[in-house]
Coordinates of C-alpha atoms in Angstrom, one line a residue:
R1 CA -53.8 -12.0 4.9
A2 CA -54.2 -13.2 1.3
L3 CA -51.8 -10.4 0.1
T4 CA -49.0 -11.2 2.7
G5 CA -45.7 -11.3 0.8
T6 CA -46.6 -8.6 -1.8
L7 CA -43.6 -6.3 -2.2
A8 CA -44.2 -3.1 -4.0
P9 CA -42.0 0.0 -4.5
V10 CA -43.4 3.0 -2.7
A11 CA -45.2 5.3 -5.2
S12 CA -44.7 9.1 -5.1
D13 CA -48.2 9.5 -3.7
G14 CA -47.6 6.9 -0.9
V15 CA -49.2 3.6 -0.2
P16 CA -51.0 1.7 1.3
P17 CA -54.5 3.3 1.1
A18 CA -56.9 3.9 4.0
A19 CA -54.4 2.6 6.6
G20 CA -56.2 0.8 9.4
A21 CA -59.7 1.4 8.1
P22 CA -62.1 -1.5 7.4
R23 CA -61.1 -2.6 3.9
E24 CA -62.8 -4.7 1.2
L25 CA -61.1 -6.8 -1.4
V26 CA -63.2 -5.8 -4.4
W27 CA -62.0 -8.2 -7.0
H28 CA -58.9 -10.1 -8.2
T29 CA -57.8 -12.4 -10.9
P30 CA -56.9 -16.0 -9.8
L31 CA -53.3 -16.1 -8.4
G32 CA -51.2 -19.2 -8.0
R33 CA -47.5 -19.2 -7.2
P34 CA -46.0 -17.0 -9.9
D35 CA -43.4 -18.5 -12.3
V36 CA -40.3 -16.7 -11.0
D37 CA -38.4 -17.6 -14.2
T38 CA -40.7 -15.7 -16.6
A39 CA -42.5 -13.2 -14.4
A40 CA -45.4 -14.0 -16.7
W41 CA -48.2 -13.2 -14.3
H42 CA -50.4 -10.3 -13.3
L43 CA -52.8 -9.5 -10.5
D44 CA -55.0 -6.4 -10.1
V45 CA -56.4 -5.8 -6.6
A46 CA -58.7 -3.0 -5.7
I47 CA -59.1 -2.1 -2.1
R48 CA -61.7 0.4 -0.9
P49 CA -62.5 1.6 2.7
D50 CA -66.0 0.1 2.7
R51 CA -69.0 -0.5 0.5
R52 CA -70.1 3.1 0.5
Y53 CA -67.2 3.9 -1.9
P54 CA -67.5 3.1 -5.6
V55 CA -64.9 0.7 -7.0
D56 CA -63.3 3.5 -9.1
A57 CA -62.6 5.3 -5.8
A58 CA -60.5 2.4 -4.6
R59 CA -56.7 2.3 -5.0
V60 CA -55.7 -0.4 -7.4
W61 CA -52.6 -2.6 -6.7
A62 CA -51.2 -4.0 -9.9
L63 CA -48.7 -6.8 -9.4
G64 CA -46.4 -7.2 -12.4
P65 CA -42.8 -6.6 -13.5
D66 CA -42.2 -3.8 -10.9
R67 CA -43.9 -5.7 -8.1
S68 CA -43.1 -9.1 -6.5
W69 CA -44.8 -11.7 -4.4
I70 CA -42.5 -13.3 -1.8
A71 CA -43.9 -16.3 -0.1
P72 CA -42.8 -16.4 3.6
T73 CA -41.9 -19.5 5.5
V74 CA -44.4 -19.7 8.4
L75 CA -42.0 -20.9 11.1
T76 CA -44.9 -21.6 13.6
E77 CA -46.0 -24.3 11.2
A78 CA -42.6 -26.0 11.6
A79 CA -42.5 -26.6 15.4
V80 CA -41.4 -23.0 16.3
P81 CA -43.5 -21.7 19.2
R82 CA -45.9 -18.8 18.8
A83 CA -44.2 -15.5 19.8
T84 CA -45.0 -12.1 21.0
F85 CA -41.8 -10.3 19.9
V86 CA -38.8 -10.4 17.8
S87 CA -35.7 -8.2 17.6
T88 CA -32.4 -8.0 15.7
F89 CA -30.0 -10.1 17.9
D90 CA -26.6 -9.9 16.3
G91 CA -25.3 -9.6 12.8
Q92 CA -26.6 -13.1 11.9
S93 CA -29.7 -13.8 13.8
A94 CA -32.9 -12.5 15.4
L95 CA -34.1 -12.9 19.0
L96 CA -37.6 -14.4 19.4
T97 CA -39.7 -14.2 22.5
G98 CA -42.1 -17.0 23.1
H99 CA -45.8 -16.4 23.7
A100 CA -47.0 -16.6 27.4
D101 CA -43.9 -18.4 28.6
G102 CA -40.3 -17.5 29.4
R103 CA -38.7 -19.0 26.4
S104 CA -36.3 -17.2 24.1
L105 CA -34.9 -18.5 20.8
R106 CA -32.3 -17.4 18.3
V107 CA -33.4 -17.6 14.6
D108 CA -30.8 -17.6 11.9
A109 CA -31.2 -16.4 8.3
A110 CA -32.3 -19.9 7.1
G111 CA -35.0 -20.2 9.8
H112 CA -33.0 -22.6 12.1
V113 CA -33.9 -22.1 15.7
T114 CA -31.6 -22.4 18.8
P115 CA -33.1 -22.2 22.3
L116 CA -31.5 -19.6 24.6
P117 CA -31.7 -19.7 28.4
S118 CA -35.3 -19.0 29.4
W119 CA -36.6 -16.5 31.8
P120 CA -38.0 -17.5 35.2
V121 CA -41.4 -15.8 34.4
P122 CA -43.4 -15.3 31.2
V123 CA -42.2 -12.1 29.4
L124 CA -43.7 -10.0 26.7
A125 CA -40.3 -9.2 25.0
D126 CA -36.6 -9.4 25.4
I127 CA -33.8 -7.7 23.6
P128 CA -30.0 -8.0 23.5
W129 CA -28.2 -5.8 26.1
G130 CA -24.6 -5.2 26.8
G131 CA -21.8 -7.7 26.1
D132 CA -21.4 -11.4 26.8
G133 CA -24.9 -12.2 25.4
G134 CA -26.8 -10.1 28.1
R135 CA -30.5 -9.5 27.6
L136 CA -33.2 -7.2 29.0
A137 CA -36.8 -8.5 29.3
W138 CA -40.1 -7.2 30.6
S139 CA -43.3 -8.7 31.9
I140 CA -46.8 -7.2 32.0
G141 CA -48.6 -9.9 34.1
D142 CA -49.9 -9.6 37.6
R143 CA -46.5 -8.4 38.6
P144 CA -45.1 -6.1 36.0
S145 CA -41.3 -6.1 36.0
L146 CA -38.1 -5.5 34.2
L147 CA -35.4 -8.3 34.1
F148 CA -31.8 -8.3 33.2
R149 CA -29.6 -11.4 32.4
P150 CA -26.0 -10.3 32.6
S151 CA -24.6 -12.9 30.3
A152 CA -25.6 -15.7 28.0
D153 CA -24.7 -18.4 30.5
A154 CA -25.9 -16.6 33.6
A155 CA -27.9 -18.8 36.0
D156 CA -31.4 -17.8 37.1
I157 CA -30.0 -16.7 40.5
D158 CA -28.0 -14.1 38.7
I159 CA -31.0 -12.5 37.0
V160 CA -31.9 -9.1 38.3
R161 CA -35.7 -8.4 38.5
V162 CA -37.2 -5.1 39.4
D163 CA -41.0 -4.6 40.0
V164 CA -42.3 -1.5 38.2
P165 CA -45.6 0.5 38.5
F166 CA -46.3 0.4 34.8
R167 CA -46.9 -2.3 32.1
P168 CA -43.9 -2.0 29.7
V169 CA -44.5 -2.4 25.9
R170 CA -41.4 -1.5 23.9
A171 CA -37.9 -0.2 24.7
A172 CA -35.2 1.8 22.9
A173 CA -32.0 3.4 23.9
G174 CA -30.8 7.0 23.2
P175 CA -27.3 8.0 22.4
D176 CA -26.3 7.7 26.1
G177 CA -27.2 4.0 26.1
R178 CA -30.0 4.4 28.7
P179 CA -33.1 2.3 27.8
V180 CA -36.5 4.0 27.8
W181 CA -39.8 2.1 27.8
T182 CA -43.3 2.9 26.5
S183 CA -46.2 1.7 28.6
L184 CA -49.8 0.6 28.4
D185 CA -50.5 2.9 31.3
G186 CA -48.8 6.0 29.8
G187 CA -45.6 7.8 30.5
L188 CA -42.0 7.0 29.4
W189 CA -39.9 5.2 31.9
T190 CA -36.2 4.4 32.3
W191 CA -34.1 2.0 34.3
L192 CA -30.6 0.6 34.2
P193 CA -29.4 -2.6 35.8
G194 CA -28.0 -1.7 39.3
E195 CA -30.7 1.0 39.9
R196 CA -33.2 0.2 42.6
A197 CA -36.3 1.4 40.8
A198 CA -37.6 2.6 37.4
R199 CA -38.5 6.3 37.1
R200 CA -40.9 8.2 34.9
V201 CA -39.2 10.7 32.7
V202 CA -42.1 12.4 30.9
D203 CA -45.8 12.2 30.7
V204 CA -47.3 10.8 27.5
G205 CA -50.3 8.7 26.6
P206 CA -50.3 4.9 26.2
A207 CA -47.8 4.1 23.5
V208 CA -46.2 1.2 21.6
G209 CA -43.3 1.9 19.3
I210 CA -40.3 3.9 20.4
V211 CA -37.1 4.6 18.5
W212 CA -34.3 7.2 18.6
Q213 CA -34.3 9.1 15.3
D214 CA -33.3 12.6 14.1
G215 CA -32.0 13.6 17.5
A216 CA -35.0 12.6 19.6
F217 CA -37.3 9.7 20.6
R218 CA -40.2 9.0 18.3
I219 CA -43.1 7.5 20.3
D220 CA -46.2 6.0 18.6
P221 CA -49.6 6.0 20.4
L222 CA -51.4 2.8 21.3
P223 CA -55.2 3.2 22.0
V224 CA -56.1 1.3 25.2
L225 CA -59.8 0.7 26.1
P226 CA -61.0 0.7 29.7
D227 CA -61.0 -3.2 29.8
G228 CA -57.3 -3.1 28.8
S229 CA -57.7 -4.3 25.2
T230 CA -55.8 -2.6 22.4
P231 CA -58.1 -2.3 19.4
R232 CA -57.0 -1.6 15.8
I233 CA -57.5 2.2 16.0
V234 CA -55.4 4.4 13.8
A235 CA -53.8 7.5 15.2
D236 CA -52.9 10.4 12.8
F237 CA -50.1 11.6 15.0
A238 CA -47.1 10.5 17.0
W239 CA -44.9 12.2 19.7
R240 CA -41.3 13.4 19.8
W241 CA -39.3 13.8 22.9
M242 CA -35.8 15.0 23.7
P243 CA -34.4 13.8 27.0
G244 CA -34.5 16.6 29.5
D245 CA -37.5 18.3 27.8
P246 CA -40.5 18.8 30.2
A247 CA -43.1 17.6 27.6
V248 CA -43.5 15.7 24.4
T249 CA -44.5 17.4 21.1
R250 CA -46.8 16.0 18.5
F251 CA -46.2 15.5 14.7
P252 CA -48.5 14.2 12.0
L253 CA -48.3 10.6 10.6
G254 CA -48.9 9.5 7.0
A255 CA -51.0 6.7 5.7
E256 CA -48.9 4.0 7.3
A257 CA -50.0 5.2 10.8
Q258 CA -48.3 4.0 14.0
S259 CA -45.0 2.2 13.9
Y260 CA -44.8 -0.8 16.2
A261 CA -41.1 -1.6 15.6
T262 CA -38.0 -0.3 13.8
A263 CA -34.7 -2.1 13.1
V264 CA -31.6 -1.3 11.0
S265 CA -29.0 -3.8 9.8
R266 CA -26.4 -3.5 7.0
G267 CA -28.0 -0.2 6.0
F268 CA -31.4 -1.7 5.5
T269 CA -34.2 -0.2 7.6
L270 CA -37.5 -1.8 8.5
R271 CA -40.5 -0.2 10.2
A272 CA -43.5 -2.4 11.1
H273 CA -46.9 -0.7 10.7
A274 CA -49.3 -3.2 12.2
L275 CA -52.5 -1.2 11.6
A276 CA -51.6 -0.7 7.9
D277 CA -50.6 -4.4 7.5
T278 CA -47.3 -3.2 6.1
V279 CA -43.6 -3.4 6.7
R280 CA -41.8 -0.4 5.2
L281 CA -38.4 -1.3 3.9
T282 CA -35.7 1.2 3.0
T283 CA -32.5 0.1 1.2
P284 CA -29.0 1.6 1.7
D285 CA -29.4 3.7 -1.5
G286 CA -32.7 5.2 -0.3
R287 CA -35.2 3.1 -2.3
A288 CA -38.4 2.3 -0.3
F289 CA -40.8 -0.7 -0.5
N290 CA -43.9 -1.8 1.2
L291 CA -44.1 -5.4 2.1
M292 CA -47.7 -6.4 2.9
V293 CA -48.0 -8.5 6.1
Y294 CA -51.0 -9.0 8.2
C295 CA -50.7 -7.1 11.5
P296 CA -46.9 -7.0 11.9
V297 CA -46.5 -6.2 15.6
A298 CA -42.7 -6.8 15.6
A299 CA -39.9 -7.4 13.1
G300 CA -36.2 -7.9 13.1
W301 CA -33.3 -8.9 10.9
A302 CA -31.6 -12.3 10.9
G303 CA -28.7 -11.6 8.7
P304 CA -30.2 -10.8 5.3
S305 CA -33.5 -12.4 6.2
L306 CA -36.6 -10.7 7.7
V307 CA -38.4 -12.2 10.7
V308 CA -41.9 -10.9 11.5
V309 CA -44.2 -11.6 14.4
T310 CA -47.9 -11.0 13.7
G311 CA -50.8 -10.0 15.9
P312 CA -52.0 -13.7 16.1
C313 CA -48.4 -14.6 17.2
D314 CA -47.4 -16.3 14.0
V315 CA -43.7 -16.1 13.1
L316 CA -42.9 -15.4 9.4
L317 CA -39.5 -15.7 7.7
F318 CA -38.8 -13.8 4.5
R319 CA -35.5 -15.5 3.6
D320 CA -32.7 -13.5 2.1
L321 CA -34.9 -10.4 1.6
Q322 CA -32.0 -8.0 1.6
H323 CA -30.3 -10.0 -1.2
Q324 CA -33.5 -9.8 -3.2
L325 CA -33.7 -6.0 -2.7
D326 CA -30.0 -5.7 -3.7
A327 CA -30.7 -7.7 -6.9
G328 CA -33.5 -5.2 -7.7
R329 CA -31.0 -2.3 -7.2
S330 CA -28.5 -4.0 -9.6
D331 CA -31.2 -4.5 -12.2
A332 CA -32.3 -0.9 -11.9
G333 CA -28.7 0.3 -12.2
R334 CA -28.1 -1.7 -15.3
A335 CA -31.3 -0.4 -16.9
R336 CA -30.2 3.2 -16.2
E337 CA -26.8 2.5 -17.7
Q338 CA -28.4 1.0 -20.9
G339 CA -31.0 3.8 -21.1

């Protein structure tokens, strides 16, 4: 957690090290808030998997001119409720789902929060859906269900609720606009408002992240123990599925391990890797960065700002992060022109 806010360009050999493994902070020099006007600061951090490894086998993070430290605003320390999920809502704000209740809030780029109509039951997550401010939500309590609010001002009586035989985790839509859910119980499931029941579309293990990319759904595994808990266990593979195919296929993952959330806005892509304590950021011109955040289970864009929900349900705001990455591109461009 001490390194949350560290922003580093992705090296050619890839970072971070030993994703998801027990890690030890070997040593570091004292770090206060850096002087952003002079950048006259330096920090070396060595991280090794555990004490069996010598220090020289650890990867060293050197924070200096090519790396930055961005202090997030912890919104949960400023009267914002703890949350379980966040998603990109519109071009200017993110949609925040309250923890263990039915509240939803809109967060703008400056961290200002506006309550939205709540759900009649506690939900794990909700996402924008359709026009007129509609939203989809899902609950994993004693009565797992999918819910649909047709418009921003719809009354509770207008909410559609369908009980489902699975515990939904994340959802994504394919090119046909049909939502597909991952599940703690396994399988991919689909449902559209107006249909009487959800249906299983393919067999797959318990999973968390799902996103449409490169012509298919990418599905990231989520280990689930017999007691229902989800430990921090890294998988070295994910699945790919094309609608209509009878089965999923596996492909290997890199050091970042499973992706819990993906979002794109204004050409900036984020991917939250909770088990690697990293949010991977890619700029419109293809530059990649790793932003270190403790256990980022969900993330979304609020205009140019990044909003992250962590495993402990804290809500972090990295204000104007897209602008900061754009400034870095401008500086790099000027350096190339002068060189």
